[in-house]
Short mmCIF file of C-alpha atoms in Angstrom, two decimals:
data_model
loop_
_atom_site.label_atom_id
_atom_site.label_comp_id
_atom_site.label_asym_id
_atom_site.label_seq_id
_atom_site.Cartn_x
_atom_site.Cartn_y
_atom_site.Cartn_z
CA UNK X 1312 -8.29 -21.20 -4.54
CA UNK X 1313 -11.42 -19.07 -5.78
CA UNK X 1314 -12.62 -15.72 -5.47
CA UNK X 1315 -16.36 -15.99 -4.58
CA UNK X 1316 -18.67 -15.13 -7.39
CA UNK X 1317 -20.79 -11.58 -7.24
CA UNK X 1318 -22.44 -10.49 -10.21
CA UNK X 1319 -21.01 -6.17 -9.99
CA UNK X 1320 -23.81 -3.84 -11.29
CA UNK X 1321 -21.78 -1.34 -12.32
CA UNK X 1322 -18.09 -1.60 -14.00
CA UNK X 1323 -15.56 0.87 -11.39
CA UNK X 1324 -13.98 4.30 -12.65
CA UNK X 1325 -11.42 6.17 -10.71
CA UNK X 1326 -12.00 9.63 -10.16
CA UNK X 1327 -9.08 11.98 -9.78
CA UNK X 1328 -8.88 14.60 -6.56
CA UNK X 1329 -6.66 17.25 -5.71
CA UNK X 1330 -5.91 18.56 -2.95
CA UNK X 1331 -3.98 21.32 -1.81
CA UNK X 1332 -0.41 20.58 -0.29
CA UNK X 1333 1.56 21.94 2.18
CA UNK X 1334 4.78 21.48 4.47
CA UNK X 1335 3.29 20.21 7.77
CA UNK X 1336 5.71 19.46 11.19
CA UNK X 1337 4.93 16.64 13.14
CA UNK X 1338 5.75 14.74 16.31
CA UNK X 1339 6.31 11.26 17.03
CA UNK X 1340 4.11 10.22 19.50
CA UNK X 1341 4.91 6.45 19.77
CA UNK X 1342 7.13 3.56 17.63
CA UNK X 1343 6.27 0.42 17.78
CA UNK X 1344 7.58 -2.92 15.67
CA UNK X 1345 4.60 -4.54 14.18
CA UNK X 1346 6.54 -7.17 12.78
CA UNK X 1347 10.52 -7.83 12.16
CA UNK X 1348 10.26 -5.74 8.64
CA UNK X 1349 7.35 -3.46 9.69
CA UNK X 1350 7.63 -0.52 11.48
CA UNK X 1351 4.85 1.70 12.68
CA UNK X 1352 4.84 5.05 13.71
CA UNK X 1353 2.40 7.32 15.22
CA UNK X 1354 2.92 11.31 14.45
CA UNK X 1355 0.80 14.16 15.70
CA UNK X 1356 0.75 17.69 14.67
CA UNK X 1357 -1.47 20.71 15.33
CA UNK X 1358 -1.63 21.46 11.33
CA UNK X 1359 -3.81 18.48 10.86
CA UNK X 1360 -7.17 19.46 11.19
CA UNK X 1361 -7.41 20.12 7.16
CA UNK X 1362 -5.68 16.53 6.41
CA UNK X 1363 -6.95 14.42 3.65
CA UNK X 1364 -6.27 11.59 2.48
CA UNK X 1365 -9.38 10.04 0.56
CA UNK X 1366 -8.13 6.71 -1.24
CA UNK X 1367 -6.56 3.94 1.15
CA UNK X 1368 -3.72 3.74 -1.89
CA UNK X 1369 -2.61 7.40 -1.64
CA UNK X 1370 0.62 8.37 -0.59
CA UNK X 1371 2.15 11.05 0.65
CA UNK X 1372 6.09 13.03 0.87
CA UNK X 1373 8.60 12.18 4.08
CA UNK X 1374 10.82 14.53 3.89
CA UNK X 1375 14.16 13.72 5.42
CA UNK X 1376 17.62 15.29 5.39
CA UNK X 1377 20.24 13.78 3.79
CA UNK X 1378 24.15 13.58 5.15
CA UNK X 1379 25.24 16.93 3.75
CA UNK X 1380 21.98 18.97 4.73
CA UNK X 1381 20.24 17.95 1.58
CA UNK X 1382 16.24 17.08 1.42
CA UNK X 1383 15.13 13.72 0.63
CA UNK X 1384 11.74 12.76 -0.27
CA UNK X 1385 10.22 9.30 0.08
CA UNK X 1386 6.46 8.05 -0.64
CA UNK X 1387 4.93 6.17 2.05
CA UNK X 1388 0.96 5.26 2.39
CA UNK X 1389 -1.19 6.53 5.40
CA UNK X 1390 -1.89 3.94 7.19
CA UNK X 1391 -4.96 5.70 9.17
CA UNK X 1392 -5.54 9.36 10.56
CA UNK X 1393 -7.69 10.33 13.21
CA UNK X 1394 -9.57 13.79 12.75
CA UNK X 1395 -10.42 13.23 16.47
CA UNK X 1396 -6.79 13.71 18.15
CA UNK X 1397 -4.97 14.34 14.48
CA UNK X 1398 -2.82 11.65 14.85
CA UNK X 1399 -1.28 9.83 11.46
CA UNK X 1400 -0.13 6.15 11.31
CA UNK X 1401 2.63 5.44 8.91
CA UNK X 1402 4.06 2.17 8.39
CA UNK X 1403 7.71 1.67 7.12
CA UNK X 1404 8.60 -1.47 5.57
CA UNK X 1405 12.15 -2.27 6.34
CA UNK X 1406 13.87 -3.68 2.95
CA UNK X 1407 16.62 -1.20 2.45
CA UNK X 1408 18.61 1.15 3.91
CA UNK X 1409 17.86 4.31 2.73
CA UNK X 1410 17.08 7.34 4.78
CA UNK X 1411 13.53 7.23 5.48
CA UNK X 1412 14.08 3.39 6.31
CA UNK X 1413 16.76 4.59 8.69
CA UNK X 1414 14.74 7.42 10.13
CA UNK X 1415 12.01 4.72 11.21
CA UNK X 1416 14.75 2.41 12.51
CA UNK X 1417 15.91 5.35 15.07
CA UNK X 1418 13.04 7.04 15.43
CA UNK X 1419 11.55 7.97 19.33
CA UNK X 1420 8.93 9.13 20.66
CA UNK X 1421 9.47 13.55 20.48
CA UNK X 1422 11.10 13.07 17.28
CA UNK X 1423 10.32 15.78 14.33
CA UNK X 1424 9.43 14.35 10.84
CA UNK X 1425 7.86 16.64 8.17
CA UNK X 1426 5.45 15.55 5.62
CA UNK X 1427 4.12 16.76 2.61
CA UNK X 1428 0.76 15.91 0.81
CA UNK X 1429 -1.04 13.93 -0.36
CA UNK X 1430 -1.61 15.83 -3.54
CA UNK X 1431 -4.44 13.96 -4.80
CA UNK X 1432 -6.40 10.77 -4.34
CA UNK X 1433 -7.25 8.18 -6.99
CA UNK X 1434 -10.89 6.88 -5.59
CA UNK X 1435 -11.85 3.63 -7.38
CA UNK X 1436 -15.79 3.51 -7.14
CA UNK X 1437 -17.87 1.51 -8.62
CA UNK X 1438 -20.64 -1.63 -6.82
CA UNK X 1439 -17.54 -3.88 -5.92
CA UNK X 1440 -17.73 -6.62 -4.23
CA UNK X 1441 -14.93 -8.52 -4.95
CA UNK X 1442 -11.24 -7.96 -5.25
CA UNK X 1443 -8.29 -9.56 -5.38
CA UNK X 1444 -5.07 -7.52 -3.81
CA UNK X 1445 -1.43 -8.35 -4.99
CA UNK X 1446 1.38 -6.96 -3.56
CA UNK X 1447 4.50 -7.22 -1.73
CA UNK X 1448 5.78 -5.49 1.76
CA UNK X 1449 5.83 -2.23 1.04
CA UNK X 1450 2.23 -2.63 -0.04
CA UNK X 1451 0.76 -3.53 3.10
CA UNK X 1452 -0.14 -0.16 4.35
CA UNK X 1453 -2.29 0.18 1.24
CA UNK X 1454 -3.82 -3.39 1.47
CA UNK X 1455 -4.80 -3.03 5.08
CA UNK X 1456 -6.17 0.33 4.78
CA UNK X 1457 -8.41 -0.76 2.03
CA UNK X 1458 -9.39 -4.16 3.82
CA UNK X 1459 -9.73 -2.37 7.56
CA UNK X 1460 -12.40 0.07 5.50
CA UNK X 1461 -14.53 -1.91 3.69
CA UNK X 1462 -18.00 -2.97 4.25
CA UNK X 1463 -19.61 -6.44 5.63
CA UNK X 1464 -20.46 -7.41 2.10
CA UNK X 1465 -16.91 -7.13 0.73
CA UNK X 1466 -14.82 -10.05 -0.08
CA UNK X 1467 -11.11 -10.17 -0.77
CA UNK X 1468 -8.73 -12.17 -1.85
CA UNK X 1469 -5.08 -11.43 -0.93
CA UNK X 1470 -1.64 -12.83 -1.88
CA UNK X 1471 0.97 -11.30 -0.13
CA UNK X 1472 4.65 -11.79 -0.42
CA UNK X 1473 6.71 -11.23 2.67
CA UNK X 1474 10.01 -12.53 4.26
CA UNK X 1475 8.89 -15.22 6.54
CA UNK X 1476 5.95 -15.83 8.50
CA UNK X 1477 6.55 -13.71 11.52
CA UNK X 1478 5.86 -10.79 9.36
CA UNK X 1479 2.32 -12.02 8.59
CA UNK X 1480 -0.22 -8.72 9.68
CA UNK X 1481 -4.03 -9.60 10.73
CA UNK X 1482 -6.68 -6.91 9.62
CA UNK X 1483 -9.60 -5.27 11.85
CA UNK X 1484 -12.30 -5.19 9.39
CA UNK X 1485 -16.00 -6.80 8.89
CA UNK X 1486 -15.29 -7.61 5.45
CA UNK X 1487 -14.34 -11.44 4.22
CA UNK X 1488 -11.11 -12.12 3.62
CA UNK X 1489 -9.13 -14.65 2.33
CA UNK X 1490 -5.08 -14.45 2.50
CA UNK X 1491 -2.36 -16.47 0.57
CA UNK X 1492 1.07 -15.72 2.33
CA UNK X 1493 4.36 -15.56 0.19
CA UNK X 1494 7.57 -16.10 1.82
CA UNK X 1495 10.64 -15.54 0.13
CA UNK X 1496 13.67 -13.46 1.01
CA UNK X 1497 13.71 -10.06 0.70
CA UNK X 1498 16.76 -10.56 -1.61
CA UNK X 1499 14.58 -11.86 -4.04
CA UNK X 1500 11.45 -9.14 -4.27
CA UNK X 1501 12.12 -8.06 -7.43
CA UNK X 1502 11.23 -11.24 -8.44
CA UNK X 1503 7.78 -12.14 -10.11
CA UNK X 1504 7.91 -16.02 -10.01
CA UNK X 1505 6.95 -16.15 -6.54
CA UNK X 1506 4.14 -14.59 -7.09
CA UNK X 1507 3.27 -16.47 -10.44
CA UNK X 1508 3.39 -19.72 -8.54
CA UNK X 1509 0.11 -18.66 -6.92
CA UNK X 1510 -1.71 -16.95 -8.72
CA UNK X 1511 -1.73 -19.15 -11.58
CA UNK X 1512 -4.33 -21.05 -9.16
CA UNK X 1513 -6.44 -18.36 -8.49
CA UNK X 1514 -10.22 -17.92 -10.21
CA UNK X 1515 -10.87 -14.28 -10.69
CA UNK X 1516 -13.96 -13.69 -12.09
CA UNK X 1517 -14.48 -10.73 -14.63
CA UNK X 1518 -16.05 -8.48 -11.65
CA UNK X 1519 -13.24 -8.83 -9.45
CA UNK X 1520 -11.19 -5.94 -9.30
CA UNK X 1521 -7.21 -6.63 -9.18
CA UNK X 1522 -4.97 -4.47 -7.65
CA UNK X 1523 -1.21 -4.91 -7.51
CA UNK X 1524 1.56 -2.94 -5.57
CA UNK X 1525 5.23 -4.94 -6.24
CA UNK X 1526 8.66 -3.78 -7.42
CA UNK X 1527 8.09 -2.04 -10.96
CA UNK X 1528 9.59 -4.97 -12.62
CA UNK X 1529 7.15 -7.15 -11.18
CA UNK X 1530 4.19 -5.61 -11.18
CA UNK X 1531 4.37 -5.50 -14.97
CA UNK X 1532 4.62 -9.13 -15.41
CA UNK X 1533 1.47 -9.61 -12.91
CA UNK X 1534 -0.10 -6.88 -15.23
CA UNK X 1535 0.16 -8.43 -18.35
CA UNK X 1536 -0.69 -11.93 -16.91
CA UNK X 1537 -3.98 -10.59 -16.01
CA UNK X 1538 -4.64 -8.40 -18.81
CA UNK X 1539 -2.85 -10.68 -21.47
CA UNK X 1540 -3.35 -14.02 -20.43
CA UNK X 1541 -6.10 -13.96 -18.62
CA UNK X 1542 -7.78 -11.23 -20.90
CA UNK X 1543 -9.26 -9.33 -17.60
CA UNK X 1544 -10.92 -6.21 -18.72
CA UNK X 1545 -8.58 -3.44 -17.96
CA UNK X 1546 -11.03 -1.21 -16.56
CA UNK X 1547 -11.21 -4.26 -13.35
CA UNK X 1548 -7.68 -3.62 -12.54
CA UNK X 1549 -5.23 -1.20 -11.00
CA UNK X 1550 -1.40 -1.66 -11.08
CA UNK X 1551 1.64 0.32 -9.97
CA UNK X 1552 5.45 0.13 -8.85
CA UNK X 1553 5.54 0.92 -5.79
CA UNK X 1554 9.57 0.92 -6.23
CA UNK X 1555 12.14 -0.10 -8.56
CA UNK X 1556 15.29 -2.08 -8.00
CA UNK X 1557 18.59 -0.31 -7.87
CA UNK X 1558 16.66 3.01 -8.61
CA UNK X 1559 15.98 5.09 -4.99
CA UNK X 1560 13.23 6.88 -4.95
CA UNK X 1561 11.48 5.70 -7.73
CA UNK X 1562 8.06 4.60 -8.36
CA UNK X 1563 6.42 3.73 -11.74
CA UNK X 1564 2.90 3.81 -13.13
CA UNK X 1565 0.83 1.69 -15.21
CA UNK X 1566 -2.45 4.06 -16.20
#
């Protein structure tokens, strides 16, 4: 498998923006089960005229409470907001059973959910054409985001690893794209071979920009592959954990 070959004019940067952050109540407008370990869920709220979110990899804070009262904060993507009727898509990716996960599972439409954020955006600009996106479930959100926004001249390469094939996602967008569908058990996601068992058979070309969104563990192996053993200039490529085994909460960074 090959990534098509586009001579870049320009090598990317990623330019930092903050924004300001606030508490903001929202309302459950509608639930539905995209695929057996995909939940989406539309919120609404009336503070959401001032929402930004300017990077399809941000995330933002879900706050839920706990058993004993206590505030728990998970990051999730957004998937896609509408200034029009201020309405927020987030999609939960159900691979454990911690509260946000089980907020989404009994979630209904008139439900309250607060969020918080997103604090900042990491844009990646640059004359792009090609990129290759690496990730697991929980990095869907991102990877459709980015793919449902780009332009008819972009071309992407995705491998994706997921449970089985039911929880395959198709993506509205006028860009090319070509995707490579993982399935292994979601017992065994913090596991890089999978993924190496692909990608060794991918062409990237030095302006194809990689970006990878796994468990911490394995994102660092796909990291180093590319930037070790495939010596891909590190300025082409854009890694992070989106979580970490055994560790709630957690996310880890690679900049």
């Amino acid at each position: 498998m090959t990534a098509a070959l586009t001579s870049a004019t320009t090598p990317p940067t990623v330019r930092r923006v903050r924004h300001e952050t606030r508490i903001r109540p929202l309302e459950v407008t509608a639930v539905d089960r995209l695929t057996p370990h995909m939940i989406r869920i539309a919120l609404r709220g009336d503070d959401m005229a001032d929402f930004i979110s300017a990077s399809p990899d941000d995330h933002l804070k879900v706050l839920i409470d706990g058993p004993e009262g206590e505030r728990q904060m998970r990051d999730y993507t957004p998937r896609r907001f509408s200034c029009e009727d201020q309405t927020l898509l987030l999609d939960f990716a159900v691979h454990d059973a911690g509260p946000a996960t089980q907020w989404a599972l009994d979630a209904r439409p008139g439900d309250q959910l607060n969020i918080g954020g997103p604090r900042g955006s990491r844009i990646i600009e640059g004359d792009i054409r090609n990129w290759l996106l690496i990730g697991d479930e929980t990095a869907l959100p991102a990877i459709g985001r980015r793919i449902e926004e780009a332009s008819a001249d972009t071309q992407f390469t995705t491998v994706i690893a997921i449970p089985g094939p039911d929880d395959r996602q198709t993506f509205d967008t006028a860009a090319k794209v070509n995707s490579v569908w993982i399935y292994r058990p979601v017992a065994d996601a913090a596991k890089a071979e999978p993924f190496m068992k692909v990608i060794e058979d991918v062409t990237v070309t030095d302006d194809t920009f990689v970006w990878i969104a796994a468990e911490g563990l394995v994102t660092r192996g796909l990291r180093q592959h590319f930037l070790d053993t495939r010596q891909h200039p590190p300025n082409w490529l854009k890694a992070a954990g989106y979580w970490v085994k055994g560790q709630a909460d957690t996310t880890e960074s690679f900049e």
